[in-house]
Amino acid sequence: MGDLTIISWDDFSRLTLTEKRPYLARPEGDGMPYHTLFAQQFDRELLERLCTLANRIRFINKSKEGALYLKNVLAHKRAMLYFSQPSSRTFLSHLAACQILGITTGSVRDAATSSEFKGESHEDSIRTFSSYFDMIIMRSPEQGLAEKMAWELSNSERPVPILNAGSGKDQHPTQALLDIYTLLRSFETKGGVDGRTITFCGDLLRGRTVRSLSYLLTNFRDVKQIFVAPDALQVPDDVIGILKEKGVKYEIGSDLKAATRVSDAVYMTRIQDEWDRSKGESAKIDTSRFKFGAEELALLGKDAIIMHPLPRRDEIALCCDHDPRAMYWRQMRNGMWIRAALIASVFGFERKIMDCGY
Ligand code: NCD
């Protein structure tokens, strides 16, 4: 059962992510997160519950009566979207998810327009938001900030849940949820996700979506993960460490064509050059073999899919866009449904929506 008030920040920050999980759960004990900070908070049962709820919300929202019912569910709540890093999809899909549930929203999209510009600390800014809002959805370039804020808020007079919408190079748990939802939907009538082979390609070193999704995939049986990247951008040791610990099959390589032939999903990512330590650092890396084009498409299995968290640059050729196996557009829309499911669950409305008459 979750309670961050019974542990000091120093003790909490020293725990492993798995050990942190119970402190972040809803106090009601239904297993759902209160603060959503990293992928390690989700086991298979929880993933399946969220995907079932997302399906339910998607269905209810189809009729006007259903959509109006949903709009009333959280009409008494307000959420703050605090994005101090660029975002299109994650911002808009959280906003749309709030709108589906009737939540009123406020937003800061640029620290330069908030009092942080006057020198206010993140801590003070977030306490300010919690004075006016019932949830904070935040994206930050700073790894660990969402976690610190969650602890601070839980130990303040106005504890409100934090939802991590991307923390530095570290984690992007709701992106991983929508990726899992996309995989579950894509393979729903084709035997499910167990036993599949998933290839990650691109900047695996600095892509936070890769770290979060790689972990969530360990909840499925016999899923093999293949990591295809230039040496300088290969998957970091901590991700591999988890796979080893869990006995997950994996391969590290640089041949996208070979990986495509044996994959059920190819998850492309862009070069994350905003993290370059010196100007033009990434541009010096030869990334030409890490792009998905017509040749790769021809090698892809007929039931396999291409995924991408987006935004894309040139790592997926435009000629792939109209292929039925290109799943990145649907993946993007899935984000709205799974985020609505997560937000409803954080506020304790999972059962009410599941059991409603629509
Ligand atoms: C990703 C991110 O911000 O980490 N984008 C997203 O949220 N869909 C991936 C990226 O920026 O490359």
XYZ file of C-alpha atoms and ligand atoms in Angstrom:
370
model
C 0.000 0.000 0.000
C 1.394 3.380 -0.971
C 2.642 5.980 1.426
C 5.609 8.241 0.815
C 5.130 9.946 4.192
C 6.578 6.999 6.114
C 9.994 7.132 4.445
C 12.582 9.913 4.234
C 13.694 11.144 0.822
C 17.213 9.834 1.446
C 15.987 6.346 2.294
C 13.501 6.318 -0.570
C 16.019 7.515 -3.150
C 18.362 4.653 -2.220
C 15.772 1.933 -2.984
C 15.725 0.032 -6.274
C 12.859 0.874 -8.632
C 11.092 -2.383 -7.745
C 11.449 -1.601 -4.039
C 10.031 1.884 -4.644
C 6.908 0.547 -6.293
C 4.761 -0.111 -3.168
C 5.387 3.421 -1.876
C 3.906 4.851 -5.083
C 0.734 2.769 -5.220
C -2.758 4.045 -4.482
C -3.435 3.868 -0.726
C -6.731 2.095 -1.497
C -4.679 -1.014 -2.278
C -6.109 -1.767 -5.725
C -2.560 -2.082 -7.134
C -2.879 0.974 -9.389
C -0.237 3.677 -9.125
C -0.924 6.937 -7.313
C 2.246 8.562 -8.630
C 3.216 7.140 -12.047
C 6.971 7.520 -12.388
C 8.550 4.521 -14.115
C 7.773 1.298 -15.962
C 8.760 -0.872 -12.972
C 5.394 0.036 -11.400
C 3.505 -2.147 -13.894
C 3.226 -5.906 -13.843
C 1.319 -7.974 -16.325
C -1.921 -7.991 -14.375
C -1.894 -4.198 -14.173
C -1.002 -3.831 -17.860
C -3.901 -6.050 -18.833
C -6.295 -4.183 -16.542
C -5.264 -0.840 -18.057
C -5.553 -2.109 -21.624
C -9.007 -3.560 -20.859
C -10.070 -0.218 -19.402
C -8.635 1.642 -22.424
C -10.684 -0.628 -24.709
C -13.751 0.055 -22.600
C -13.233 3.847 -22.722
C -12.668 3.670 -26.474
C -15.940 1.786 -26.886
C -18.004 3.980 -24.516
C -16.716 7.117 -26.248
C -18.195 6.014 -29.598
C -21.762 7.104 -28.750
C -22.767 10.618 -27.748
C -24.431 9.306 -24.567
C -21.305 7.334 -23.697
C -18.988 10.261 -24.411
C -21.124 12.517 -22.217
C -21.094 9.915 -19.446
C -17.264 9.835 -19.585
C -17.094 13.628 -19.586
C -18.808 13.594 -16.236
C -16.570 11.007 -14.564
C -13.815 13.429 -13.501
C -15.568 16.751 -14.120
C -14.741 17.655 -10.504
C -10.953 17.406 -11.093
C -8.311 19.728 -12.542
C -4.947 18.683 -13.989
C -1.806 20.712 -14.649
C 0.271 19.896 -17.702
C 3.766 21.064 -16.854
C 6.043 20.460 -19.842
C 9.455 22.094 -19.625
C 10.695 20.090 -22.639
C 9.318 20.048 -26.195
C 6.324 17.789 -26.835
C 3.476 17.437 -29.325
C 1.898 13.997 -28.936
C 2.505 13.425 -25.244
C 1.140 16.858 -24.389
C -1.851 16.655 -26.711
C -2.782 13.081 -25.911
C -2.720 13.768 -22.165
C -4.800 16.869 -22.830
C -7.267 14.872 -24.957
C -7.361 12.106 -22.318
C -8.261 14.713 -19.678
C -10.935 16.118 -21.983
C -12.463 12.664 -22.515
C -12.831 12.328 -18.731
C -14.082 15.895 -18.246
C -10.969 17.064 -16.365
C -10.250 20.798 -16.637
C -6.630 21.521 -17.488
C -4.024 24.234 -17.176
C -0.585 24.211 -18.761
C 2.943 25.566 -18.687
C 4.911 24.542 -21.761
C 7.945 26.681 -21.345
C 9.698 27.453 -18.079
C 10.479 30.882 -19.546
C 6.801 31.784 -19.201
C 6.579 30.684 -15.550
C 8.150 32.093 -12.390
C 11.023 29.644 -12.792
C 12.372 32.300 -15.116
C 12.487 34.617 -12.091
C 14.559 32.057 -10.244
C 11.848 29.991 -8.583
C 12.880 26.410 -7.839
C 11.101 23.412 -9.411
C 9.970 22.457 -5.922
C 8.253 25.785 -5.357
C 6.709 25.784 -8.839
C 5.246 22.352 -8.331
C 3.877 23.259 -4.924
C 2.231 26.219 -6.618
C 0.577 23.932 -9.166
C -0.649 21.613 -6.429
C -2.417 24.567 -4.814
C -4.670 24.858 -7.840
C -4.750 21.401 -9.427
C -5.526 17.788 -8.469
C -2.883 16.109 -10.653
C 0.414 17.185 -12.208
C 1.404 15.710 -15.551
C 5.033 16.678 -16.035
C 7.845 16.369 -18.545
C 11.315 17.492 -17.645
C 14.843 17.213 -19.010
C 15.947 16.427 -15.452
C 16.203 12.769 -14.594
C 14.668 12.007 -11.188
C 12.814 15.314 -10.849
C 9.340 13.729 -11.098
C 10.324 11.297 -8.355
C 11.587 14.034 -6.064
C 8.438 16.060 -6.698
C 6.261 13.047 -5.927
C 7.973 12.652 -2.558
C 7.760 16.405 -1.844
C 4.072 16.558 -2.711
C 3.153 13.458 -0.741
C 4.803 15.105 2.239
C 3.035 18.454 1.749
C -0.388 19.659 2.893
C -1.745 19.171 -0.621
C -0.619 15.782 -1.861
C -1.591 15.332 -5.500
C -0.501 12.592 -7.926
C 2.366 13.123 -10.357
C 2.370 11.534 -13.768
C 5.771 11.347 -15.444
C 5.403 12.274 -19.120
C 9.136 11.866 -19.820
C 12.086 12.370 -17.476
C 15.410 13.196 -19.106
C 17.054 10.261 -20.867
C 15.611 8.022 -18.224
C 11.971 6.922 -18.388
C 8.751 7.529 -20.285
C 6.288 5.168 -18.623
C 3.082 6.289 -20.354
C 4.739 5.968 -23.777
C 5.630 2.390 -22.840
C 2.024 1.794 -21.793
C 0.762 2.949 -25.166
C 3.404 0.834 -26.897
C 2.230 -2.244 -24.979
C -1.412 -1.370 -25.735
C -0.484 -1.145 -29.433
C 1.294 -4.522 -29.333
C -1.619 -6.155 -27.496
C -4.121 -4.747 -29.996
C -1.995 -5.677 -33.002
C -1.571 -9.306 -31.906
C -4.933 -9.706 -30.155
C -6.350 -12.102 -32.727
C -2.966 -13.519 -33.710
C -1.915 -15.282 -30.531
C -0.936 -12.346 -28.307
C 2.409 -10.838 -27.325
C 3.993 -13.862 -25.588
C 6.751 -15.495 -27.621
C 7.261 -12.481 -29.905
C 10.527 -10.939 -31.075
C 10.797 -7.158 -30.818
C 13.622 -5.175 -32.408
C 14.613 -1.742 -31.128
C 16.566 0.362 -33.620
C 18.160 3.822 -33.564
C 19.411 5.803 -30.587
C 18.996 3.184 -27.874
C 21.457 4.884 -25.543
C 19.515 8.089 -24.993
C 15.962 7.064 -25.918
C 13.906 6.928 -22.718
C 11.028 5.155 -24.480
C 13.347 2.197 -25.132
C 14.279 1.794 -21.466
C 10.632 1.901 -20.333
C 9.304 -0.417 -23.054
C 12.153 -2.898 -22.747
C 11.211 -3.277 -19.080
C 7.460 -3.626 -19.710
C 8.137 -6.368 -22.266
C 9.794 -8.444 -19.540
C 6.280 -8.959 -18.143
C 5.486 -11.193 -21.128
C 6.620 -14.794 -21.576
C 9.468 -15.650 -23.975
C 9.668 -12.237 -25.623
C 13.046 -11.779 -27.281
C 14.493 -8.285 -27.594
C 16.959 -7.344 -30.348
C 18.902 -4.085 -30.125
C 20.163 -2.674 -33.421
C 22.194 0.529 -33.237
C 25.541 2.108 -34.052
C 28.085 1.133 -31.372
C 28.139 4.646 -29.949
C 24.356 4.601 -29.404
C 23.842 1.012 -28.268
C 21.485 0.089 -25.485
C 22.894 1.014 -22.039
C 24.111 -1.536 -19.491
C 21.292 -0.945 -17.011
C 18.703 -2.097 -19.580
C 20.727 -5.226 -20.358
C 21.280 -5.812 -16.634
C 17.519 -6.099 -16.105
C 17.119 -8.500 -19.033
C 19.913 -10.700 -17.639
C 18.422 -10.643 -14.159
C 15.041 -11.686 -15.535
C 16.448 -14.294 -17.895
C 15.065 -12.529 -20.973
C 16.524 -13.504 -24.349
C 18.226 -10.629 -26.157
C 20.673 -9.877 -28.959
C 22.813 -6.832 -29.615
C 23.686 -6.122 -33.229
C 23.873 -3.726 -36.122
C 22.055 -5.518 -38.955
C 18.554 -4.088 -39.293
C 17.701 -6.257 -42.292
C 18.562 -9.486 -40.468
C 16.609 -8.354 -37.403
C 13.608 -7.311 -39.504
C 13.343 -10.795 -41.021
C 12.870 -12.412 -37.621
C 10.882 -9.669 -35.832
C 7.196 -9.347 -35.024
C 7.654 -5.653 -34.284
C 10.397 -3.225 -35.272
C 10.493 -0.220 -32.941
C 12.331 2.617 -34.679
C 13.637 5.665 -32.791
C 15.213 8.947 -33.829
C 18.721 10.125 -32.941
C 18.322 12.059 -29.678
C 20.873 14.743 -30.549
C 19.463 17.248 -28.072
C 21.644 15.352 -25.563
C 24.902 15.818 -27.535
C 27.735 16.896 -25.267
C 29.362 18.875 -28.061
C 27.767 20.470 -31.090
C 27.429 18.069 -34.004
C 28.500 15.006 -31.942
C 25.691 12.773 -33.279
C 26.110 14.008 -36.846
C 29.545 12.337 -36.876
C 27.983 8.901 -36.289
C 27.122 6.880 -39.392
C 23.421 6.134 -38.942
C 22.709 5.225 -42.574
C 22.224 1.514 -41.766
C 19.669 2.229 -39.072
C 16.825 3.416 -41.242
C 13.713 1.474 -42.216
C 12.907 1.766 -45.921
C 11.535 -0.167 -48.881
C 14.134 -2.950 -48.570
C 13.343 -3.565 -44.912
C 9.611 -3.405 -45.642
C 10.041 -6.189 -48.179
C 11.692 -8.356 -45.512
C 9.095 -7.711 -42.804
C 6.706 -10.591 -42.013
C 3.104 -10.211 -43.162
C 1.734 -9.945 -39.599
C 4.662 -7.957 -38.221
C 4.388 -4.246 -37.425
C 6.539 -1.108 -37.530
C 6.372 1.145 -34.479
C 7.846 4.539 -33.607
C 7.201 6.761 -30.574
C 7.488 9.766 -32.956
C 8.615 12.380 -33.850
C 10.390 10.794 -36.798
C 13.074 12.321 -38.922
C 14.226 10.110 -41.776
C 14.521 6.800 -39.929
C 11.313 5.486 -41.489
C 10.939 6.191 -45.219
C 7.693 7.818 -46.298
C 7.025 4.864 -48.615
C 6.196 2.781 -45.504
C 3.449 5.112 -44.309
C 0.525 3.533 -46.143
C 1.533 -0.044 -45.537
C -0.973 -1.737 -43.191
C 1.963 -2.849 -41.041
C 2.929 0.758 -40.293
C 1.461 1.061 -36.823
C 2.893 4.408 -35.726
C -0.233 6.435 -36.492
C -2.518 4.102 -34.577
C 0.118 3.879 -31.854
C -0.156 7.649 -31.425
C -3.957 7.528 -31.048
C -3.689 4.584 -28.655
C -1.808 6.968 -26.365
C -4.966 8.951 -25.771
C -6.996 5.895 -24.725
C -4.400 4.332 -22.454
C -3.667 7.684 -20.791
C -7.380 8.183 -20.173
C -7.435 4.694 -18.616
C -4.429 5.455 -16.430
C -5.735 8.832 -15.248
C -9.170 7.386 -14.454
C -7.490 4.585 -12.487
C -5.212 6.937 -10.548
C -8.368 8.712 -9.367
C -10.023 5.386 -8.490
C -12.600 5.221 -11.292
C -11.534 1.972 -12.941
C -14.437 -0.145 -11.631
C -17.036 2.558 -12.132
C -16.181 2.871 -15.831
C -15.812 -0.883 -16.343
C -19.226 -1.517 -14.781
C -21.172 1.411 -16.261
C -24.121 0.582 -18.508
C -22.674 1.941 -21.769
C 9.592 10.517 -27.371
C 10.185 11.233 -26.169
O 9.852 12.386 -25.904
O 10.964 10.585 -25.487
N 8.514 11.209 -27.934
C 7.258 10.986 -27.463
O 6.973 11.237 -26.303
N 6.371 10.410 -28.287
C 10.601 10.098 -28.379
C 11.454 11.148 -29.011
O 11.374 12.331 -28.710
O 12.256 10.753 -29.860
